[in-house]
Amino acid sequence: MADVIRLLPDHVANQIAAGEVVQRPASVVKELLENAIDAGATQVKLIVKNGGKTLIQVVDNGCGMSDTDARLSFERHATSKITSAEDLFDLNTKGFRGEALASIAAIAHVDLQTRRPSDEVGGHIRIEGSKVVFQEMVSVPRGTSISVKNLFFNIPARRNFLKSDAVELRHITDEFQRVAMVHPEVSFHFFNNGSEIFNLPETKHRQRIVQVFGHKMNDKLVPVSEETDVLQLFGFVCKPEYAKKSRGEQFFFANNRFIKSPYLNHGVVAAFEGLLKPDNFPGYFLYLNVDPQTIDINIHPTKTEVKFHDEQTLYAMIRSAVKHSLGQFNVAPLLDFERDANLDTPYAYKEKLAPVPGITVDANFNPFADSQTKQRGVSVAIPYTKKSPKGWETLYEGLSNDSEEAFSMVQIESDSEVQSTLYSEEETQETGTTFQLRRKYIVCTLKSGLLMVHQHRAHESIL
Ligand code: ADP
Ligand code: MG
C-alpha cells in the first residue's frame, strides 16, 4: 500500500496556525499593536471599520523594515526577536513566535507599507490568502502601516461565527486598553468608523489608567507596591466600595504583558476578604516584573496564559502587598456626616476624669424589718410594687458639685434635694419656681430669664 502521509503546503499550515492565533478581529489588533510596540514606536494609531471585519489598520513610527524583511515577515516562524530556544527565557519583546503576520496574511487581504528611518524610500507589499499580489517601492513616512481587510474572507465558517460589530468592537477595545495600559510612554489614537474613540497622549501609569477609564477612576485607586528578590510589584487596587458585580476592571500585567491568572486573581481577592459585599469583584491594575528566567510565556499561542516558576510565593506577596495597601488606606479616618451627634461625648467632658462612685451603706437597714415579714417561720410573698421614679436624680450625684457643668439637673420643686448646678445656687434660689411641662421639660424661672431643660436629653447627655 502506498504511503499516505504528506507535508501540508505552507498556506494550509498557515491557515491552521491562524485558527489558534486569530480568533476574531481583536486578535489581529493585539498582534499588530504588539508588533508596533516591539518596533520601538512612540506613536501608534489604530483604525478599525465595522468592528474590524472590514478593516483593521495599525500605523506606527517605529523602526520599520527593509524590503527583504518586509517580505520575510509574512513567512511562518520568521522573527527578528529570538535566535535560539534559550532566548525564550530572556524575552523583552512581546512577540517571539514569528507566526502572527503569516497567520493573518493567510486569512485576510493585507497591505504593508514600511520604511526604516535610514532609508529614503520604503516598501509596499500586498498579500491575499498567503499569496503575494505585488511588491513595490513607495515613498512613505518612517515606520510601518499594516492594513488587514476582509478578515476570514476565505474561511466563511469563521466569518459567520463573528458577532455583531458592536461586540467585536468591544473585544478590540479590550485589547487596545490592555496594551495602552502597559505602555503609558507611548501615545495611542483609536478610531472606529471614522470617529475618535481614544486619544491617549504619553503619560505615566496612573494617568494612563485614568485616561482609559475616565477621570472618576482617579479617586478609586489605592497604590500598591512591593519589591523583593523575586518580584517587583506596583500598580493600584480600587477601593473596596467601588467593587463591581462584574470582573471588568481586573488587570494583571507580567513583564509588560497582559496576562490572565485565576490563581493570582484569587490572591488579590483574598486580600479584600471581609471588605467586599457578596458577589462583588474588586478592581485592580497590578504590574508584576519577574526575572524572565522564571516565567514561561510560550505555553499558549495567544501568550495571555503564562507559567511562573514560583507561583505560590507570588500569590503570597501579592496578597500581602494588597492587604497592606488597603490597610494603609483604611488608616486615614473618614469624615462621617451621618454620625448621630447626640451620642457623642459632650465637648466639656472630653478631658474630664470619670467621678469615682461612692457607696454609702446604712448599717441599720434590715430588709426583714417590714411588718409583713415579722412573723417567724412563715415565708410570705412580698407583692411587687413598682417604685415611683422618685429620687432618680441621685444618679447624677457626683456631677452636681461642678458648678461649671453645661449639663446638669435643675431643681424641681417637689424634690428639694436636687440642686441646680447650671446656674448659680444664688440665682435659682432667689427666683426659684420650677415645674415640669408635659412630663418632658423642666421649666425654671431665673433672675435673668427662663430656663427650659429637655429632661430626657439632659439625662442622655449626662450618661
Ligand atoms: P513576531 O512578532 O513573533 O516576531 P510577527 O509575525 O508578528 O512575529 O512579525 C514578524 C517580524 O516582522 C517581526 O519579528 C518583526 O521583525 C517584523 N515586524 C512586524 N511588525 C513590525 C512593525 N510594525 N515594525 C517593524 N517590524 C515589524
Ligand atoms: Mg508579533
Coordinates of C-alpha atoms and ligand atoms in Angstrom, one line a residue:
M1 CA 0.0 0.0 0.0
A2 CA 1.2 3.5 -0.9
D3 CA 2.4 5.9 1.8
V4 CA -0.3 8.3 2.9
I5 CA 1.5 11.0 4.9
R6 CA 2.4 14.2 3.1
L7 CA 3.6 17.6 4.1
L8 CA 0.9 20.2 4.1
P9 CA 1.6 23.2 1.8
D10 CA 2.6 26.4 3.6
H11 CA -0.6 28.3 3.1
V12 CA -2.6 25.4 4.6
A13 CA -0.3 25.2 7.6
N14 CA -0.6 29.0 8.0
Q15 CA -4.4 28.7 7.9
I16 CA -4.3 26.1 10.6
A17 CA -2.0 28.2 12.7
A18 CA -4.3 31.2 12.1
G19 CA -7.1 29.1 13.8
E20 CA -5.2 29.4 17.1
V21 CA -3.7 32.9 16.7
V22 CA -6.6 34.7 15.1
Q23 CA -9.9 34.0 16.7
R24 CA -11.5 37.3 15.9
P25 CA -10.6 40.9 14.8
A26 CA -9.4 41.7 18.3
S27 CA -6.7 39.0 18.0
V28 CA -5.3 40.9 14.9
V29 CA -5.4 44.2 16.8
K30 CA -3.4 42.7 19.6
E31 CA -0.7 41.2 17.4
L32 CA -0.4 44.4 15.3
L33 CA -0.2 46.7 18.3
E34 CA 2.4 44.4 19.9
N35 CA 4.5 44.5 16.8
A36 CA 4.3 48.3 16.8
I37 CA 5.5 48.4 20.4
D38 CA 8.3 45.9 19.7
A39 CA 9.4 48.2 16.8
G40 CA 10.0 50.9 19.4
A41 CA 7.2 53.2 18.3
T42 CA 6.3 56.2 20.4
Q43 CA 3.1 57.0 18.4
V44 CA 0.6 54.3 17.5
K45 CA -2.7 54.7 15.6
L46 CA -5.4 52.1 15.4
I47 CA -8.1 52.5 12.8
V48 CA -11.0 50.0 12.5
K49 CA -14.1 49.7 10.5
N50 CA -17.2 47.6 11.2
G51 CA -15.9 46.0 14.3
G52 CA -12.7 45.2 12.5
K53 CA -14.5 42.9 10.0
T54 CA -13.8 45.3 7.1
L55 CA -10.6 47.0 8.1
I56 CA -8.0 46.9 10.9
Q57 CA -5.1 49.3 10.4
V58 CA -2.2 50.0 12.7
V59 CA 0.2 52.8 11.9
D60 CA 3.4 53.3 13.9
N61 CA 6.5 55.4 13.8
G62 CA 8.8 52.6 14.8
C63 CA 11.9 51.1 13.3
G64 CA 10.3 50.0 10.0
M65 CA 11.6 47.1 7.9
S66 CA 13.9 46.7 4.9
D67 CA 12.4 45.4 1.6
T68 CA 13.6 41.9 2.3
D69 CA 12.5 41.8 5.9
A70 CA 9.1 43.1 4.8
R71 CA 8.7 40.1 2.5
L72 CA 10.1 37.7 5.1
S73 CA 7.9 38.9 7.9
F74 CA 5.0 37.0 6.4
E75 CA 6.8 33.7 6.5
R76 CA 5.9 31.3 9.3
H77 CA 8.5 31.2 12.1
A78 CA 10.1 34.3 10.7
T79 CA 11.1 36.6 13.5
S80 CA 13.8 39.2 14.4
K81 CA 13.2 38.7 18.1
I82 CA 14.8 35.5 19.1
T83 CA 17.5 33.4 17.6
S84 CA 17.7 30.3 19.9
A85 CA 15.4 28.4 22.3
E86 CA 17.4 29.9 25.3
D87 CA 16.1 33.3 24.2
L88 CA 12.6 32.3 25.2
F89 CA 13.7 32.8 28.8
D90 CA 15.3 36.2 28.2
L91 CA 12.5 37.9 26.4
N92 CA 12.0 41.6 26.4
T93 CA 9.7 41.7 23.4
K94 CA 6.0 40.9 23.1
G95 CA 6.4 38.7 20.1
F96 CA 8.8 35.8 19.5
R97 CA 6.9 33.1 17.7
G98 CA 7.1 34.7 14.3
E99 CA 3.7 33.5 13.2
A100 CA 1.3 36.4 13.7
L101 CA 1.8 38.1 10.3
A102 CA 2.0 34.7 8.5
S103 CA -1.3 33.7 10.1
I104 CA -3.1 37.0 9.4
A105 CA -1.9 37.0 5.8
A106 CA -3.3 33.5 5.4
I107 CA -6.9 34.6 6.1
A108 CA -7.2 38.2 5.0
H109 CA -6.1 40.8 2.5
V110 CA -3.0 42.5 3.9
D111 CA -1.3 45.7 2.8
L112 CA 2.1 46.5 4.4
Q113 CA 3.9 49.8 3.9
T114 CA 7.1 50.3 5.8
R115 CA 10.3 52.4 5.8
R116 CA 13.3 52.4 8.1
P117 CA 14.5 55.9 9.3
S118 CA 17.8 55.4 7.4
D119 CA 16.1 54.5 4.1
E120 CA 15.0 57.1 1.6
V121 CA 12.2 55.0 0.1
G122 CA 10.0 52.4 1.7
G123 CA 8.3 49.2 0.5
H124 CA 4.7 48.2 -0.2
I125 CA 3.5 44.6 -0.2
R126 CA 0.1 43.2 -0.8
I127 CA -0.7 39.7 0.3
E128 CA -4.0 37.9 -0.1
G129 CA -4.5 34.5 1.4
S130 CA -0.7 33.9 1.8
K131 CA -0.1 34.9 -1.9
V132 CA 2.0 38.0 -2.6
V133 CA -0.1 40.0 -5.1
F134 CA 2.6 42.7 -5.6
Q135 CA 5.6 44.4 -4.0
E136 CA 6.8 47.8 -4.9
M137 CA 8.8 50.8 -3.7
V138 CA 7.0 53.7 -2.3
S139 CA 7.6 57.0 -0.6
V140 CA 6.1 56.7 2.9
P141 CA 6.8 58.2 6.3
R142 CA 9.1 56.3 8.6
G143 CA 7.6 53.4 10.5
T144 CA 5.1 50.8 9.4
S145 CA 1.5 50.8 8.4
I146 CA -0.4 47.5 8.1
S147 CA -3.9 47.2 6.9
V148 CA -5.9 44.0 7.3
K149 CA -9.0 43.9 5.2
N150 CA -11.8 41.3 4.9
L151 CA -10.8 39.1 7.7
F152 CA -11.7 35.4 7.2
F153 CA -12.6 36.1 3.5
N154 CA -11.5 32.5 2.7
I155 CA -13.0 30.8 5.7
P156 CA -16.7 31.5 5.6
A157 CA -17.4 29.3 8.7
R158 CA -15.1 31.6 10.8
R159 CA -16.6 34.7 9.3
N160 CA -20.1 33.6 10.1
F161 CA -19.0 32.9 13.6
L162 CA -18.1 36.6 14.2
K163 CA -20.5 38.5 16.5
S164 CA -22.1 41.9 15.8
D165 CA -19.9 44.9 15.0
A166 CA -20.6 46.3 18.5
V167 CA -19.5 43.1 20.2
E168 CA -16.3 42.8 18.1
L169 CA -15.6 46.4 18.8
R170 CA -15.9 45.7 22.5
H171 CA -13.3 43.0 22.2
I172 CA -11.0 45.2 20.1
T173 CA -11.3 48.0 22.7
D174 CA -10.4 45.5 25.5
E175 CA -7.2 44.5 23.6
F176 CA -6.4 48.2 22.9
Q177 CA -6.8 49.1 26.5
R178 CA -4.6 46.2 27.7
V179 CA -1.7 47.3 25.5
A180 CA -2.2 51.0 26.2
M181 CA -2.1 50.5 30.0
V182 CA 1.2 48.7 29.9
H183 CA 2.8 51.4 27.7
P184 CA 1.9 54.9 29.0
E185 CA 5.1 56.2 27.5
V186 CA 3.6 55.6 24.0
S187 CA 0.8 57.8 22.7
F188 CA -2.2 56.0 21.2
H189 CA -5.0 57.0 18.9
F190 CA -8.0 54.8 18.2
F191 CA -10.6 55.5 15.5
N192 CA -13.7 53.5 14.8
N193 CA -15.7 54.1 11.6
G194 CA -14.0 57.5 11.3
S195 CA -14.7 58.7 14.8
E196 CA -12.1 59.0 17.5
I197 CA -12.7 56.7 20.5
F198 CA -9.4 57.2 22.4
N199 CA -6.7 59.8 22.2
L200 CA -4.1 58.9 24.8
P201 CA -1.1 61.2 25.0
E202 CA 2.0 59.8 26.6
T203 CA 2.0 59.9 30.4
K204 CA 2.6 57.7 33.5
H205 CA 0.8 54.6 34.6
R206 CA -1.8 56.1 36.9
Q207 CA -2.8 58.8 34.4
R208 CA -3.0 56.2 31.6
I209 CA -5.4 54.2 33.7
V210 CA -7.4 57.3 34.2
Q211 CA -7.2 58.3 30.5
V212 CA -8.6 54.9 29.6
F213 CA -11.3 54.6 32.3
G214 CA -12.3 58.2 32.8
H215 CA -11.4 60.8 35.4
K216 CA -13.6 59.2 38.1
M217 CA -11.2 56.3 38.3
N218 CA -8.5 58.5 39.9
D219 CA -10.4 58.7 43.2
K220 CA -10.9 55.0 43.3
L221 CA -7.3 54.0 43.1
V222 CA -5.1 52.9 46.0
P223 CA -1.4 52.4 45.2
V224 CA 0.2 49.1 45.7
S225 CA 4.0 48.5 45.7
E226 CA 6.3 45.8 46.8
E227 CA 9.9 44.9 45.9
T228 CA 11.6 41.6 46.7
D229 CA 14.2 39.4 45.2
V230 CA 11.7 37.5 43.2
L231 CA 9.1 40.2 42.4
Q232 CA 8.8 43.8 41.7
L233 CA 5.1 44.7 42.0
F234 CA 3.5 48.1 41.5
G235 CA 0.1 49.3 40.5
F236 CA -3.3 50.0 42.0
V237 CA -6.3 48.4 43.5
C238 CA -9.7 50.0 43.6
K239 CA -11.2 50.9 47.0
P240 CA -13.5 48.2 48.2
E241 CA -16.6 50.4 48.0
Y242 CA -16.1 50.6 44.2
A243 CA -16.1 46.8 43.7
K244 CA -18.4 45.7 40.9
K245 CA -20.7 42.9 40.1
S246 CA -18.5 42.1 37.1
R247 CA -14.8 41.4 36.7
G248 CA -14.4 44.2 34.1
E249 CA -11.6 46.1 35.8
Q250 CA -9.2 43.3 36.7
F251 CA -5.7 43.5 35.1
F252 CA -2.5 41.7 35.7
F253 CA 0.5 42.6 33.6
A254 CA 3.6 40.4 33.9
N255 CA 6.8 41.7 32.4
N256 CA 4.8 44.3 30.4
R257 CA 2.3 41.8 29.0
F258 CA -1.4 41.5 29.9
I259 CA -1.9 38.0 31.4
K260 CA -4.8 36.0 32.8
S261 CA -4.2 34.2 36.0
P262 CA -7.1 32.9 38.1
Y263 CA -4.6 31.8 40.7
L264 CA -3.1 35.2 41.3
N265 CA -6.5 36.8 41.0
H266 CA -7.5 34.7 43.9
G267 CA -4.6 36.2 45.9
V268 CA -5.9 39.7 45.3
V269 CA -9.5 38.8 46.2
A270 CA -8.2 37.1 49.3
A271 CA -6.6 40.4 50.4
F272 CA -10.0 42.0 50.1
E273 CA -11.5 39.5 52.5
G274 CA -14.2 41.0 54.7
L275 CA -14.2 44.2 52.7
L276 CA -16.5 43.3 49.9
K277 CA -20.2 42.7 49.5
P278 CA -21.0 39.1 48.4
D279 CA -20.7 38.6 44.6
N280 CA -18.7 41.8 44.1
F281 CA -15.3 41.8 42.4
P282 CA -12.5 44.2 43.3
G283 CA -10.9 46.2 40.5
Y284 CA -7.1 46.1 40.2
F285 CA -4.3 47.1 37.9
L286 CA -1.2 45.2 39.0
Y287 CA 2.1 45.3 37.2
L288 CA 4.4 42.4 38.0
N289 CA 8.0 42.3 37.0
V290 CA 9.9 39.0 37.4
D291 CA 13.2 37.6 36.2
P292 CA 12.4 36.4 32.6
Q293 CA 14.1 33.2 33.6
T294 CA 11.2 32.5 36.0
I295 CA 8.3 33.0 33.6
D296 CA 7.3 30.8 30.7
I297 CA 5.2 32.8 28.1
N298 CA 5.3 30.1 25.5
I299 CA 2.5 27.8 26.9
H300 CA -0.2 29.3 24.7
P301 CA -0.2 30.8 21.2
T302 CA -2.0 34.0 22.4
K303 CA 0.5 34.4 25.2
T304 CA -2.0 35.6 27.7
E305 CA -1.7 32.4 29.8
V306 CA 1.8 32.1 31.3
K307 CA 3.5 29.9 33.8
F308 CA 5.5 31.3 36.8
H309 CA 8.1 29.1 38.4
D310 CA 7.2 30.0 41.9
E311 CA 3.5 31.0 41.7
Q312 CA 2.8 30.3 45.4
T313 CA 5.4 32.9 46.5
L314 CA 4.0 35.4 44.1
Y315 CA 0.5 34.7 45.4
A316 CA 1.6 35.3 49.0
M317 CA 3.4 38.5 48.1
I318 CA 0.6 39.9 46.0
R319 CA -1.9 39.1 48.7
S320 CA 0.1 40.7 51.5
A321 CA 1.1 43.8 49.4
V322 CA -2.6 44.5 48.5
K323 CA -3.7 43.9 52.1
H324 CA -1.1 46.3 53.3
S325 CA -2.2 49.0 50.9
L326 CA -5.8 48.5 51.8
G327 CA -4.9 48.7 55.5
Q328 CA -2.9 51.9 55.0
F329 CA -5.8 53.4 53.1
N330 CA -8.2 52.5 55.9
V331 CA -6.0 54.1 58.5
A332 CA -7.0 57.5 57.2
P333 CA -10.1 58.5 59.2
L334 CA -13.2 59.3 57.2
L335 CA -15.4 62.2 57.9
D336 CA -18.8 60.7 58.7
F337 CA -21.5 63.2 58.2
E338 CA -24.2 60.7 59.1
R339 CA -23.0 60.3 62.7
D340 CA -25.5 61.0 65.5
A341 CA -24.0 63.9 67.4
N342 CA -26.3 63.1 70.3
L343 CA -24.3 60.0 71.0
D344 CA -21.0 61.9 71.2
T345 CA -19.3 62.8 74.4
P346 CA -20.1 66.5 75.1
Y347 CA -17.0 68.6 74.4
A348 CA -16.8 69.8 78.0
Y349 CA -16.5 66.2 79.1
K350 CA -13.7 65.2 76.8
E351 CA -10.8 65.8 79.2
K352 CA -12.7 65.1 82.4
L353 CA -12.0 62.1 84.5
A354 CA -14.9 60.0 85.5
P355 CA -16.1 60.7 89.1
V356 CA -15.3 57.8 91.5
P357 CA -18.6 56.4 92.5
G358 CA -19.2 56.4 96.3
I359 CA -21.3 53.9 98.2
T360 CA -23.0 54.8 101.5
V361 CA -24.2 51.8 103.5
D362 CA -26.9 52.1 106.1
A363 CA -25.6 49.6 108.7
N364 CA -29.0 49.5 110.5
F365 CA -31.0 48.7 107.4
N366 CA -32.9 45.4 107.8
P367 CA -35.0 44.3 104.8
F368 CA -36.9 41.9 107.0
A369 CA -37.9 44.5 109.5
D370 CA -41.1 45.1 107.5
S371 CA -44.2 44.3 109.4
Q372 CA -45.4 41.6 106.9
T373 CA -42.3 39.5 107.4
K374 CA -42.0 39.8 111.1
Q375 CA -43.9 36.6 111.7
R376 CA -41.4 33.9 112.5
G377 CA -41.0 30.8 110.3
V378 CA -43.6 31.9 107.8
S379 CA -42.5 32.8 104.4
V380 CA -44.6 35.5 102.9
A381 CA -44.5 36.5 99.3
I382 CA -43.8 40.2 99.1
P383 CA -46.0 41.7 96.5
Y384 CA -44.1 43.6 93.8
T385 CA -44.9 47.2 93.8
K386 CA -43.5 49.4 91.1
K387 CA -41.4 52.1 92.7
S388 CA -42.1 55.6 91.6
P389 CA -39.1 57.1 89.8
K390 CA -38.8 59.5 92.6
G391 CA -35.2 60.0 93.5
W392 CA -33.7 59.2 90.1
E393 CA -31.8 62.4 90.2
T394 CA -29.5 60.8 92.8
L395 CA -28.0 59.0 89.8
Y396 CA -26.3 62.3 89.0
E397 CA -24.8 62.9 92.3
G398 CA -21.1 63.4 92.0
L399 CA -21.6 65.5 88.9
S400 CA -23.6 68.1 90.9
N401 CA -20.5 69.6 92.6
D402 CA -19.2 71.1 89.4
S403 CA -21.0 74.4 89.0
E404 CA -19.3 74.9 85.6
E405 CA -21.0 71.9 84.0
A406 CA -23.1 72.5 81.0
F407 CA -25.3 69.6 81.6
S408 CA -27.0 69.1 85.0
M409 CA -30.3 69.0 86.5
V410 CA -32.3 71.9 87.8
Q411 CA -34.2 71.9 91.0
I412 CA -37.7 70.5 90.9
E413 CA -40.0 71.9 93.4
S414 CA -41.4 68.6 94.5
D415 CA -37.9 67.3 95.2
S416 CA -35.9 69.9 97.1
E417 CA -32.8 67.7 97.4
V418 CA -31.7 68.1 93.8
Q419 CA -29.7 71.2 93.3
S420 CA -29.2 73.2 90.1
T421 CA -25.7 73.4 89.1
L422 CA -26.1 75.0 85.7
Y423 CA -26.9 78.4 87.2
S424 CA -25.5 79.6 90.5
E425 CA -27.4 78.5 93.6
E426 CA -28.0 82.0 94.5
E427 CA -29.7 82.8 91.2
T428 CA -32.1 79.8 91.3
Q429 CA -32.9 80.0 94.9
E430 CA -33.8 83.6 94.8
T431 CA -36.3 83.3 91.9
G432 CA -36.9 79.7 92.4
T433 CA -40.2 78.4 90.7
T434 CA -39.5 75.2 88.8
F435 CA -42.1 73.0 87.3
Q436 CA -42.4 70.1 84.8
L437 CA -44.1 70.6 81.5
R438 CA -45.9 67.7 79.8
R439 CA -43.7 65.3 81.7
K440 CA -40.9 66.2 79.3
Y441 CA -39.4 69.6 80.1
I442 CA -38.2 71.1 83.2
V443 CA -39.0 74.8 83.2
C444 CA -37.5 77.2 85.7
T445 CA -37.5 80.9 86.1
L446 CA -34.2 82.5 86.7
K447 CA -33.2 86.0 87.6
S448 CA -32.0 86.5 84.1
G449 CA -34.9 84.8 82.3
L450 CA -36.4 81.4 81.7
L451 CA -34.6 78.0 81.6
M452 CA -36.1 75.0 79.8
V453 CA -34.4 71.6 80.0
H454 CA -35.4 68.6 77.9
Q455 CA -35.4 66.1 80.7
H456 CA -34.6 63.0 78.6
R457 CA -31.9 64.7 76.6
A458 CA -30.2 66.0 79.7
H459 CA -30.3 62.5 81.1
E460 CA -28.7 61.1 78.0
S461 CA -26.1 63.7 77.8
I462 CA -25.0 63.0 81.4
L463 CA -24.9 59.3 80.7
Ligands
ADP1 P1 6.9 38.1 16.0 O1 6.4 39.4 16.5 O2 6.6 37.0 16.9 O3 8.4 38.2 15.7 P2 5.3 38.6 13.7 O4 4.8 37.7 12.7 O5 4.3 39.4 14.5 O6 6.2 37.7 14.6 O7 6.3 39.6 13.0 C1 7.4 39.1 12.2 C2 8.5 40.1 12.2 O8 8.1 41.2 11.4 C3 8.9 40.6 13.5 O9 9.8 39.8 14.2 C4 9.5 42.0 13.1 O10 10.8 41.9 12.8 C5 8.7 42.3 11.9 N1 7.7 43.3 12.1 C6 6.4 43.0 12.3 N2 5.7 44.2 12.5 C7 6.6 45.2 12.5 C8 6.4 46.6 12.7 N3 5.3 47.2 12.9 N4 7.6 47.4 12.6 C9 8.7 46.8 12.4 N5 8.9 45.4 12.2 C10 7.8 44.6 12.2
MG2 MG 4.4 39.8 16.5

